[in-house]
Short mmCIF file of C-alpha atoms in Angstrom, two decimals:
data_model
loop_
_atom_site.label_atom_id
_atom_site.label_comp_id
_atom_site.label_asym_id
_atom_site.label_seq_id
_atom_site.Cartn_x
_atom_site.Cartn_y
_atom_site.Cartn_z
CA MET I 1 -19.69 -15.55 14.83
CA PRO I 2 -18.10 -18.59 16.51
CA ALA I 3 -14.44 -19.07 15.71
CA GLU I 4 -15.05 -22.51 14.21
CA ALA I 5 -17.69 -21.29 11.72
CA PRO I 6 -16.82 -21.96 8.08
CA VAL I 7 -15.26 -19.09 6.15
CA ARG I 8 -16.86 -18.36 2.79
CA ARG I 9 -14.31 -15.83 1.59
CA LEU I 10 -10.93 -15.12 3.14
CA LEU I 11 -10.07 -11.49 2.50
CA VAL I 12 -6.32 -10.83 2.64
CA VAL I 13 -5.42 -7.34 3.84
CA LEU I 14 -1.78 -6.19 3.84
CA GLY I 15 -0.12 -3.77 6.20
CA ASP I 16 -0.37 -0.91 3.71
CA GLN I 17 -4.07 -1.50 2.92
CA LEU I 18 -5.68 -0.33 6.15
CA ASP I 19 -8.87 1.18 4.78
CA ALA I 20 -11.93 -0.31 6.47
CA ASP I 21 -14.08 1.08 3.64
CA ALA I 22 -12.04 -0.38 0.79
CA ALA I 23 -13.98 -1.98 -2.08
CA LEU I 24 -12.72 -5.43 -1.08
CA LEU I 25 -14.56 -5.18 2.24
CA ALA I 26 -17.54 -3.23 0.93
CA ASP I 27 -18.29 -6.17 -1.36
CA ALA I 28 -18.12 -8.71 1.47
CA ASP I 29 -20.39 -9.99 4.25
CA PRO I 30 -19.07 -10.03 7.84
CA ALA I 31 -21.52 -12.81 8.63
CA HIS I 32 -19.78 -15.23 6.28
CA ASP I 33 -16.40 -13.76 5.30
CA ALA I 34 -13.25 -13.20 7.34
CA VAL I 35 -10.43 -10.67 7.11
CA TRP I 36 -6.90 -12.06 7.29
CA LEU I 37 -3.96 -9.97 8.53
CA CYS I 38 -0.50 -11.21 9.29
CA GLU I 39 2.53 -9.59 10.87
CA ALA I 40 5.58 -11.33 9.39
CA ALA I 41 9.17 -10.90 10.55
CA SER I 42 10.40 -10.98 6.96
CA GLU I 43 8.67 -7.65 6.29
CA ALA I 44 11.03 -6.07 8.82
CA THR I 45 14.19 -7.97 7.97
CA ARG I 46 14.41 -8.41 4.20
CA VAL I 47 15.72 -4.86 4.35
CA TRP I 48 17.15 -3.75 7.69
CA SER I 49 14.12 -1.69 8.60
CA HIS I 50 14.07 1.35 10.86
CA LYS I 51 12.41 0.61 14.19
CA ALA I 52 9.85 3.36 13.61
CA ARG I 53 8.90 1.89 10.23
CA ILE I 54 8.28 -1.51 11.78
CA ALA I 55 6.34 0.02 14.66
CA LEU I 56 4.17 2.19 12.42
CA PHE I 57 3.01 -0.73 10.30
CA LEU I 58 2.34 -2.98 13.29
CA ALA I 59 0.56 -0.32 15.33
CA ALA I 60 -1.64 0.72 12.41
CA MET I 61 -2.46 -2.93 11.61
CA ARG I 62 -3.50 -3.63 15.19
CA HIS I 63 -5.72 -0.58 15.38
CA PHE I 64 -7.25 -1.58 12.04
CA ALA I 65 -7.96 -5.11 13.26
CA GLU I 66 -9.72 -3.76 16.33
CA ARG I 67 -11.77 -1.33 14.21
CA LEU I 68 -13.02 -4.24 12.11
CA ARG I 69 -13.89 -6.33 15.16
CA VAL I 70 -15.96 -3.46 16.54
CA ARG I 71 -17.79 -3.38 13.21
CA GLY I 72 -18.65 -7.04 13.57
CA TRP I 73 -16.00 -8.61 11.38
CA ARG I 74 -14.31 -11.88 12.06
CA VAL I 75 -10.62 -11.00 11.95
CA ILE I 76 -7.92 -13.61 11.71
CA HIS I 77 -4.93 -11.61 12.84
CA ARG I 78 -1.59 -13.42 13.06
CA ALA I 79 0.40 -11.25 15.46
CA LEU I 80 4.16 -11.22 15.09
CA ASP I 81 4.77 -12.76 18.50
CA ALA I 82 2.07 -15.46 18.12
CA HIS I 83 3.16 -17.49 15.09
CA GLU I 84 6.34 -18.97 13.65
CA HIS I 85 5.80 -18.51 9.92
CA PRO I 86 8.78 -16.73 8.34
CA ASP I 87 6.82 -14.72 5.78
CA LEU I 88 3.36 -13.75 4.61
CA ALA I 89 3.18 -16.36 1.87
CA SER I 90 3.87 -19.33 4.14
CA ALA I 91 1.43 -18.01 6.75
CA LEU I 92 -1.29 -17.60 4.12
CA ALA I 93 -0.73 -21.10 2.73
CA ALA I 94 -1.03 -22.59 6.22
CA ASP I 95 -4.23 -20.72 7.02
CA LEU I 96 -5.82 -21.61 3.70
CA ALA I 97 -5.19 -25.26 4.49
CA ALA I 98 -6.59 -24.90 8.02
CA LEU I 99 -9.61 -22.71 7.24
CA ALA I 100 -10.56 -24.17 3.85
CA PRO I 101 -12.50 -21.12 2.64
CA ALA I 102 -14.49 -21.28 -0.55
CA GLU I 103 -12.55 -18.35 -1.99
CA VAL I 104 -9.54 -16.14 -1.22
CA ALA I 105 -9.29 -12.54 -2.41
CA MET I 106 -7.20 -9.44 -1.87
CA THR I 107 -6.63 -5.90 -3.10
CA GLU I 108 -3.63 -5.71 -5.41
CA ALA I 109 -0.38 -5.44 -3.46
CA GLY I 110 1.97 -2.49 -3.54
CA GLU I 111 4.95 -4.73 -4.17
CA HIS I 112 5.58 -6.81 -7.28
CA ASP I 113 7.33 -9.77 -5.64
CA LEU I 114 4.86 -10.00 -2.76
CA GLN I 115 1.93 -10.16 -5.16
CA ILE I 116 3.56 -13.08 -6.95
CA ALA I 117 4.47 -14.83 -3.69
CA LEU I 118 0.91 -14.62 -2.32
CA ALA I 119 -0.60 -15.84 -5.59
CA ASP I 120 1.85 -18.77 -5.61
CA ALA I 121 0.99 -19.59 -1.99
CA ALA I 122 -2.70 -19.68 -2.85
CA THR I 123 -2.01 -21.90 -5.85
CA ARG I 124 -0.06 -24.36 -3.72
CA ALA I 125 -3.04 -24.54 -1.38
CA GLY I 126 -5.37 -25.25 -4.30
CA TYR I 127 -6.81 -21.75 -4.79
CA THR I 128 -6.80 -19.04 -7.41
CA LEU I 129 -6.18 -15.76 -5.64
CA ARG I 130 -8.69 -13.15 -6.80
CA VAL I 131 -7.00 -9.75 -6.99
CA ALA I 132 -9.11 -6.58 -7.05
CA PRO I 133 -7.87 -3.15 -8.19
CA ASP I 134 -6.83 -0.75 -5.43
CA ASP I 135 -9.52 1.92 -5.36
CA HIS I 136 -7.40 4.07 -3.08
CA PHE I 137 -5.60 5.48 -6.13
CA LEU I 138 -7.03 8.00 -8.56
CA CYS I 139 -5.59 6.26 -11.62
CA THR I 140 -5.94 2.52 -12.09
CA ARG I 141 -3.05 0.49 -13.39
CA ASP I 142 -5.02 -0.24 -16.56
CA ALA I 143 -5.76 3.45 -17.13
CA PHE I 144 -2.11 4.33 -16.67
CA ALA I 145 -1.07 1.59 -19.10
CA GLN I 146 -3.45 3.04 -21.68
CA TRP I 147 -2.06 6.54 -21.12
CA LEU I 148 1.51 5.23 -21.38
CA ASP I 149 0.88 3.19 -24.54
CA GLY I 150 2.68 4.63 -27.53
CA ARG I 151 4.55 7.33 -25.61
CA ARG I 152 8.25 7.10 -26.41
CA GLN I 153 9.20 9.53 -23.66
CA PRO I 154 6.56 9.76 -20.92
CA ARG I 155 6.73 12.76 -18.63
CA MET I 156 5.03 13.37 -15.32
CA GLU I 157 3.93 16.88 -16.31
CA HIS I 158 1.89 15.52 -19.22
CA PHE I 159 0.35 12.83 -17.00
CA TYR I 160 -0.40 15.38 -14.28
CA ARG I 161 -2.31 17.64 -16.65
CA TRP I 162 -4.24 14.63 -17.92
CA MET I 163 -5.14 13.72 -14.34
CA ARG I 164 -6.19 17.28 -13.53
CA ARG I 165 -8.61 17.22 -16.47
CA ASP I 166 -9.82 13.71 -15.62
CA THR I 167 -10.50 14.40 -11.94
CA GLY I 168 -11.44 18.08 -12.15
CA LEU I 169 -9.07 18.85 -9.30
CA LEU I 170 -7.88 22.44 -9.31
CA MET I 171 -9.71 23.16 -12.57
CA ASP I 172 -12.01 25.99 -13.61
CA GLY I 173 -13.98 24.40 -16.39
CA ASP I 174 -11.43 23.16 -18.91
CA GLN I 175 -8.73 25.58 -17.69
CA PRO I 176 -6.27 25.16 -14.81
CA ALA I 177 -7.25 27.08 -11.69
CA GLY I 178 -5.15 30.20 -11.31
CA GLY I 179 -4.44 30.28 -15.05
CA ARG I 180 -1.36 28.01 -14.97
CA TRP I 181 -0.72 24.31 -14.67
CA ASN I 182 2.50 24.64 -12.74
CA PHE I 183 3.71 27.14 -10.14
CA ASP I 184 7.10 25.52 -9.54
CA ALA I 185 9.00 28.74 -10.19
CA GLU I 186 7.36 30.30 -7.13
CA ASN I 187 8.14 27.33 -4.89
CA ARG I 188 11.94 27.42 -4.65
CA ALA I 189 12.70 29.92 -1.91
CA SER I 190 15.30 29.43 0.80
CA PHE I 191 15.01 30.83 4.31
CA GLY I 192 18.05 33.08 3.93
CA ARG I 193 20.45 33.84 6.75
CA GLU I 194 17.66 34.73 9.15
CA GLY I 195 16.28 31.20 9.06
CA PRO I 196 12.66 30.05 9.20
CA GLY I 197 11.84 31.75 12.49
CA ARG I 198 9.17 30.25 14.70
CA LEU I 199 7.62 27.24 12.99
CA PRO I 200 4.18 25.69 13.61
CA ALA I 201 4.76 22.28 15.17
CA PRO I 202 2.84 19.50 13.40
CA ALA I 203 0.12 17.57 15.16
CA SER I 204 1.59 14.88 17.39
CA PHE I 205 -0.10 11.63 18.41
CA ALA I 206 0.98 10.15 21.74
CA PRO I 207 1.12 6.34 21.68
CA ASP I 208 -1.91 4.69 23.25
CA THR I 209 -1.89 1.29 24.99
CA THR I 210 -1.89 -0.64 21.70
CA THR I 211 0.94 1.40 20.21
CA LYS I 212 2.98 1.27 23.43
CA ALA I 213 2.80 -2.54 23.31
CA VAL I 214 4.06 -2.45 19.73
CA LEU I 215 6.94 -0.14 20.63
CA ALA I 216 7.99 -2.51 23.41
CA LEU I 217 7.76 -5.48 21.03
CA VAL I 218 9.88 -3.75 18.40
CA GLU I 219 12.57 -2.80 20.94
CA ALA I 220 12.66 -6.37 22.23
CA ARG I 221 12.65 -8.18 18.90
CA PHE I 222 14.40 -5.68 16.61
CA GLY I 223 16.68 -3.90 19.04
CA ASP I 224 19.68 -4.11 16.69
CA HIS I 225 17.83 -2.35 13.85
CA PRO I 226 18.61 1.26 12.97
CA GLY I 227 16.77 4.24 14.31
CA ALA I 228 14.99 5.16 17.50
CA LEU I 229 11.45 5.11 18.90
CA ALA I 230 11.72 7.91 21.45
CA HIS I 231 9.99 10.39 19.11
CA PHE I 232 7.34 8.03 17.74
CA ASP I 233 4.16 10.10 17.30
CA TRP I 234 2.85 9.12 13.87
CA PRO I 235 -0.87 8.85 13.10
CA VAL I 236 -1.93 5.20 13.27
CA THR I 237 -5.71 5.54 12.80
CA PRO I 238 -7.95 7.27 10.24
CA GLU I 239 -9.05 9.79 12.86
CA GLN I 240 -5.47 10.72 13.61
CA ALA I 241 -4.66 10.94 9.89
CA GLU I 242 -7.62 13.28 9.40
CA ALA I 243 -6.40 15.42 12.31
CA ALA I 244 -2.92 15.54 10.77
CA LEU I 245 -4.39 16.72 7.45
CA ALA I 246 -6.48 19.41 9.13
CA ASP I 247 -3.46 20.59 11.10
CA PHE I 248 -1.33 20.83 7.96
CA VAL I 249 -3.95 22.73 5.98
CA ALA I 250 -4.56 25.16 8.83
CA HIS I 251 -0.99 25.87 9.90
CA ARG I 252 1.58 24.91 7.25
CA LEU I 253 -0.02 24.67 3.81
CA PRO I 254 0.05 28.46 3.19
CA ARG I 255 3.87 28.48 3.29
CA PHE I 256 4.45 24.91 2.12
CA GLY I 257 4.94 25.77 -1.54
CA ARG I 258 7.33 28.68 -1.15
CA TYR I 259 9.66 26.75 1.14
CA GLN I 260 9.15 23.18 -0.03
CA ASP I 261 12.76 22.94 -1.30
CA ALA I 262 14.39 24.65 1.69
CA ILE I 263 16.48 22.94 4.37
CA TRP I 264 17.29 24.12 7.88
CA THR I 265 19.42 22.07 10.26
CA GLY I 266 17.64 20.74 13.32
CA GLU I 267 14.21 21.40 11.78
CA PRO I 268 12.86 18.15 10.34
CA TRP I 269 9.29 19.24 9.58
CA LEU I 270 9.42 22.89 8.42
CA TYR I 271 6.19 23.40 6.43
CA HIS I 272 5.86 19.84 5.14
CA ALA I 273 2.66 17.84 5.49
CA ARG I 274 3.91 14.68 7.25
CA LEU I 275 1.04 12.83 5.57
CA SER I 276 2.85 10.43 3.22
CA ALA I 277 2.90 7.55 5.70
CA ALA I 278 -0.82 7.86 6.41
CA LEU I 279 -1.54 8.05 2.67
CA ASN I 280 0.62 5.03 1.89
CA LEU I 281 -0.92 2.90 4.64
CA LYS I 282 -4.38 3.97 3.34
CA LEU I 283 -5.37 5.66 6.59
CA ILE I 284 -6.57 8.63 4.56
CA ASP I 285 -7.71 8.89 0.97
CA PRO I 286 -5.66 11.03 -1.46
CA ARG I 287 -8.89 12.52 -2.80
CA ARG I 288 -9.62 13.85 0.66
CA ALA I 289 -6.15 15.40 0.97
CA CYS I 290 -6.36 17.08 -2.45
CA ALA I 291 -9.88 18.33 -1.85
CA ALA I 292 -8.93 19.85 1.50
CA ALA I 293 -6.01 21.69 -0.09
CA GLU I 294 -8.10 22.97 -2.99
CA ALA I 295 -10.79 24.18 -0.58
CA ALA I 296 -8.11 26.10 1.33
CA TRP I 297 -7.23 28.03 -1.84
CA ARG I 298 -10.81 28.66 -2.89
CA ASP I 299 -11.56 29.92 0.64
CA GLY I 300 -8.61 32.31 0.48
CA HIS I 301 -6.63 30.52 3.20
CA ALA I 302 -3.65 29.37 1.08
CA PRO I 303 -2.06 30.72 -2.12
CA ILE I 304 -2.46 28.87 -5.39
CA ALA I 305 1.28 28.12 -5.66
CA ALA I 306 1.27 26.23 -2.35
CA VAL I 307 -1.91 24.32 -3.12
CA GLU I 308 -0.86 23.43 -6.66
CA GLY I 309 2.52 22.23 -5.40
CA PHE I 310 0.88 20.00 -2.79
CA ILE I 311 -1.70 18.57 -5.18
CA ARG I 312 1.00 17.92 -7.80
CA GLN I 313 2.90 15.76 -5.32
CA ILE I 314 -0.17 13.57 -4.78
CA LEU I 315 -2.10 13.68 -8.06
CA GLY I 316 1.02 13.96 -10.20
CA TRP I 317 4.09 12.33 -8.72
CA ARG I 318 2.43 9.79 -6.43
CA GLU I 319 0.13 8.41 -9.11
CA TYR I 320 2.80 8.62 -11.80
CA VAL I 321 5.45 6.67 -9.94
CA ARG I 322 2.95 3.93 -9.13
CA GLY I 323 2.09 3.59 -12.79
CA LEU I 324 5.73 3.46 -13.84
CA TYR I 325 6.53 0.92 -11.12
CA TRP I 326 4.01 -1.59 -12.42
CA ALA I 327 4.86 -0.85 -16.04
CA ARG I 328 8.61 -1.41 -15.53
CA MET I 329 8.91 -4.12 -12.90
CA PRO I 330 10.69 -6.40 -12.24
CA ALA I 331 13.61 -5.20 -14.40
CA TYR I 332 13.29 -1.66 -13.01
CA ARG I 333 14.75 -2.73 -9.67
CA ASP I 334 18.15 -3.53 -11.19
CA ALA I 335 18.41 -0.63 -13.63
CA ASN I 336 21.89 0.94 -13.63
CA ALA I 337 22.20 3.14 -16.70
CA LEU I 338 25.26 5.00 -15.39
CA GLY I 339 27.18 1.87 -14.43
CA ALA I 340 27.42 2.85 -10.75
CA ASP I 341 29.48 0.35 -8.74
CA GLN I 342 30.26 1.85 -5.31
CA PRO I 343 28.99 0.31 -2.05
CA LEU I 344 26.72 2.35 0.19
CA PRO I 345 28.89 4.16 2.76
CA ALA I 346 28.51 2.89 6.32
CA PHE I 347 27.64 6.36 7.61
CA TYR I 348 24.21 6.08 5.98
CA TRP I 349 23.30 3.84 8.92
CA THR I 350 24.89 6.00 11.62
CA GLY I 351 25.07 9.64 10.45
CA ASP I 352 28.73 9.63 11.48
CA THR I 353 30.21 11.94 8.83
CA GLY I 354 31.84 15.35 8.74
CA MET I 355 29.59 16.50 5.89
CA ALA I 356 27.11 18.66 7.80
CA CYS I 357 24.20 18.32 5.37
CA LEU I 358 24.41 14.53 5.36
CA GLN I 359 24.92 14.40 9.11
CA ASP I 360 21.75 16.45 9.64
CA ALA I 361 19.60 14.59 7.08
CA ILE I 362 20.66 11.14 8.25
CA GLY I 363 20.45 12.15 11.90
CA THR I 364 16.87 13.31 11.35
CA THR I 365 16.13 10.09 9.51
CA LEU I 366 17.47 7.90 12.31
CA ALA I 367 15.60 9.88 14.97
CA HIS I 368 12.23 10.01 13.22
CA GLY I 369 12.21 7.65 10.23
CA TYR I 370 11.61 10.78 8.20
CA ALA I 371 13.33 13.41 6.07
CA HIS I 372 11.51 15.74 3.71
CA HIS I 373 11.67 15.26 -0.04
CA ILE I 374 14.48 17.70 -0.81
CA GLN I 375 16.71 16.11 1.83
CA ARG I 376 16.06 12.76 0.17
CA LEU I 377 16.57 13.96 -3.41
CA MET I 378 19.27 16.61 -3.03
CA VAL I 379 21.24 15.46 0.03
CA THR I 380 21.24 11.68 0.59
CA GLY I 381 20.21 10.92 -2.99
CA LEU I 382 22.50 13.45 -4.64
CA TYR I 383 25.54 12.27 -2.72
CA ALA I 384 24.85 8.62 -3.65
CA LEU I 385 24.42 9.59 -7.30
CA LEU I 386 27.64 11.61 -7.41
CA LEU I 387 29.60 8.97 -5.50
CA GLY I 388 28.30 6.27 -7.85
CA VAL I 389 26.54 3.99 -5.35
CA VAL I 390 24.96 0.87 -6.84
CA PRO I 391 21.34 1.98 -7.36
CA ARG I 392 19.81 -1.12 -5.81
CA ALA I 393 21.86 -0.56 -2.64
CA ILE I 394 20.61 2.98 -2.13
CA HIS I 395 17.07 1.88 -3.06
CA GLU I 396 17.14 -0.75 -0.32
CA TRP I 397 18.38 1.83 2.18
CA TYR I 398 15.46 4.14 1.42
CA LEU I 399 13.03 1.22 1.61
CA ALA I 400 14.41 0.27 5.00
CA ILE I 401 14.85 3.63 6.65
CA TYR I 402 11.69 5.70 6.03
CA VAL I 403 8.35 5.14 7.72
CA ASP I 404 6.43 5.96 4.51
CA ALA I 405 8.44 3.59 2.31
CA VAL I 406 6.38 1.14 0.27
CA GLU I 407 8.14 -0.26 -2.78
CA TRP I 408 5.72 1.03 -5.45
CA VAL I 409 6.45 4.63 -4.46
CA GLU I 410 9.99 4.41 -3.13
CA LEU I 411 11.66 2.38 -5.89
CA PRO I 412 10.80 4.60 -8.90
CA ASN I 413 11.61 7.74 -6.95
CA VAL I 414 15.05 6.39 -6.08
CA ILE I 415 15.95 4.41 -9.22
CA GLY I 416 14.43 6.89 -11.65
CA MET I 417 14.29 10.33 -10.05
CA SER I 418 17.16 10.30 -7.57
CA GLN I 419 19.76 8.04 -9.21
CA TRP I 420 18.79 8.37 -12.90
CA ALA I 421 19.50 4.64 -13.11
CA ASP I 422 16.70 4.13 -15.64
CA GLY I 423 18.48 6.33 -18.17
CA GLY I 424 15.79 8.99 -18.30
CA VAL I 425 12.53 7.05 -18.22
CA MET I 426 11.27 8.97 -15.20
CA ALA I 427 13.34 12.16 -15.14
CA SER I 428 14.68 13.89 -18.24
CA LYS I 429 18.05 14.62 -16.59
CA PRO I 430 20.06 13.60 -13.55
CA TYR I 431 19.52 15.98 -10.63
CA VAL I 432 23.20 16.84 -10.12
CA ALA I 433 24.49 19.88 -8.26
CA SER I 434 27.56 20.99 -6.37
CA GLY I 435 27.83 22.07 -2.76
CA ARG I 436 26.87 25.57 -3.85
CA TYR I 437 23.27 24.40 -4.30
CA LEU I 438 23.16 23.20 -0.71
CA GLN I 439 24.71 26.46 0.45
CA ARG I 440 21.96 28.37 -1.34
CA MET I 441 19.06 26.25 -0.06
CA SER I 442 20.17 25.59 3.53
CA ASN I 443 22.32 26.69 6.43
CA CYS I 444 24.26 23.42 6.46
CA CYS I 445 27.43 24.81 4.95
CA SER I 446 27.89 27.50 7.62
CA GLY I 447 28.68 24.85 10.21
CA CYS I 448 30.57 22.44 7.98
CA ARG I 449 34.31 21.78 7.85
CA TYR I 450 34.16 21.86 4.03
CA ARG I 451 33.80 24.80 1.65
CA PRO I 452 31.14 24.40 -1.04
CA ASP I 453 33.04 26.53 -3.54
CA VAL I 454 36.22 24.41 -3.38
CA ALA I 455 36.69 21.21 -5.41
CA THR I 456 40.19 20.10 -4.41
CA GLY I 457 42.38 20.28 -1.32
CA PRO I 458 41.69 19.63 2.38
CA LYS I 459 38.72 22.03 2.56
CA ALA I 460 37.07 20.78 -0.63
CA CYS I 461 33.38 19.94 -0.31
CA PRO I 462 32.91 16.31 -1.38
CA PHE I 463 29.67 17.27 -3.15
CA THR I 464 31.56 19.80 -5.26
CA THR I 465 34.46 17.44 -5.99
CA LEU I 466 32.13 14.62 -6.95
CA TYR I 467 29.86 16.94 -8.97
CA TRP I 468 32.67 17.97 -11.31
CA ASP I 469 33.94 14.40 -11.42
CA PHE I 470 30.43 13.17 -12.35
CA LEU I 471 30.31 15.59 -15.27
CA ASP I 472 33.84 14.58 -16.26
CA ARG I 473 33.04 10.86 -16.20
CA HIS I 474 29.79 11.28 -18.14
CA GLU I 475 30.83 14.15 -20.40
CA GLN I 476 30.14 12.41 -23.67
CA ARG I 477 26.77 11.07 -22.56
CA PHE I 478 25.44 14.49 -21.55
CA ALA I 479 27.34 16.87 -23.87
CA GLY I 480 24.34 17.27 -26.14
CA HIS I 481 21.69 17.11 -23.44
CA PRO I 482 19.60 20.31 -23.62
CA ARG I 483 19.26 20.54 -19.82
CA LEU I 484 22.88 19.68 -18.99
CA LYS I 485 24.69 21.39 -21.84
CA MET I 486 25.50 24.49 -19.76
CA GLN I 487 26.99 22.40 -16.96
CA ILE I 488 29.12 20.44 -19.42
CA ASN I 489 30.29 23.69 -21.00
CA ASN I 490 31.31 24.95 -17.56
CA LEU I 491 33.32 21.76 -17.07
CA ARG I 492 35.07 22.28 -20.40
CA ARG I 493 36.24 25.72 -19.32
CA LYS I 494 38.43 24.10 -16.68
CA ARG I 495 42.10 23.52 -17.51
CA ASP I 496 43.31 19.97 -18.05
CA ASP I 497 45.33 20.05 -14.83
CA GLU I 498 42.25 21.21 -12.86
CA ARG I 499 40.21 18.34 -14.22
CA ALA I 500 42.97 15.86 -13.44
CA ALA I 501 43.18 17.15 -9.87
CA ILE I 502 39.42 16.76 -9.47
CA ARG I 503 39.58 13.19 -10.76
CA ASP I 504 42.33 12.38 -8.25
CA ALA I 505 40.43 14.01 -5.38
CA ALA I 506 37.23 12.15 -6.28
CA ALA I 507 39.08 8.84 -6.51
CA ALA I 508 40.63 9.43 -3.09
CA HIS I 509 37.23 10.22 -1.59
CA ARG I 510 35.68 7.10 -3.11
CA ARG I 511 38.34 4.91 -1.53
CA ASP I 512 37.12 5.91 1.93
CA PRO I 513 33.98 8.07 1.98
CA ASP I 514 33.41 7.22 5.64
CA ALA I 515 36.56 9.14 6.54
CA ALA I 516 35.06 12.44 5.33
#
């Protein structure tokens, strides 16, 4: 089609919507319609994004654009280094004015504010933006709203069971496969002193010419951003995402469940899938991932506990947090039920801290743009919760620093699950623990200057100090909580002078956490 041909429908595709078979495109005609993609600097700078996060989105977008061209599509792709528009909304408004299509449409965005901004841009250009549901998800926003309606205290476990019945995933008739809905109790093992031993390395994808050009662009334009690109090997095409899934199912899924909560220093991948980025960019469908895992169990390749744990993360948590995000935004972003008021410590951007667990988790994050879920929840997230970091500040760090971070999934996990800033909407209790938990689940403490069983004094573990201080500060709130009552009772067994010393030690740490 000649470039000057009129455009009937302009189909807006965002950087996390890279499915060439999405319903938006399936309902269109390449002979008359055009796909619009835009790389905007604001997507990398509104939070100080990790270089690998920027590179992953750009590389995947450029491969997607080429895939569509090969299929015969007219693609209007505004490359980052070829236009001056500051954000997606202004770029869209300009192209609507220049192209004058009969209609403009998109799949619903994964970010509340961006959806509003694009709709407003279309309105200013004289259009009504048609927004189609995202068929990549297994539960529509409307279906989730109906499920949520009337529930005073929604819980993921109830939603997950409803989704299992609705989809038939991991079901035998009307009963859960394996006879139980949840195998969590079998999925909490640590590696012990002997460590994980030899681990199967995940599939790695060497940058091709397109990706190498993106890496060079990111280094040149965003050189002052956090993180590194030396280890960049993420899947950026559907074929690579499929290969990553097959590799996980074959080599790591069988032990994924048992060790999903374990940590080992210097081992960023362990038995984790490394698929969240590909799922969130829509390079692979979640149905495909769940089906492959279920087939592995039915074929006798992986135990039910591992498969159920993996499917729960996708069918349960992933779908649930998306539903809560859209049900609670925009107020959800600024929730702060515990009144947290501390700034984010500077070492979150450098890893320069004497706390070995944080040094390892943040170091891994800076090197790869990745840390597995227990490092996020029970290391970086736990410390921020105990310290009392402003929830929005730690949310923006997670959004910036991880390659798989898209707001619909990241914000509820941080605000609700990690920081309990929503007051219990997402998680029934705050996930608080002392340094003894980290000692049990990892080898971090063996090489740390601090002792996890000590709360005061020069060898006191800051996690342990802040844990007891957290319980002390919120004693009245959680005294009657059925899942925290035992921890509060343990606090009350301490003498008054012990509690006062802990308060003083916590206050001293808060004055300069970067000195730890």
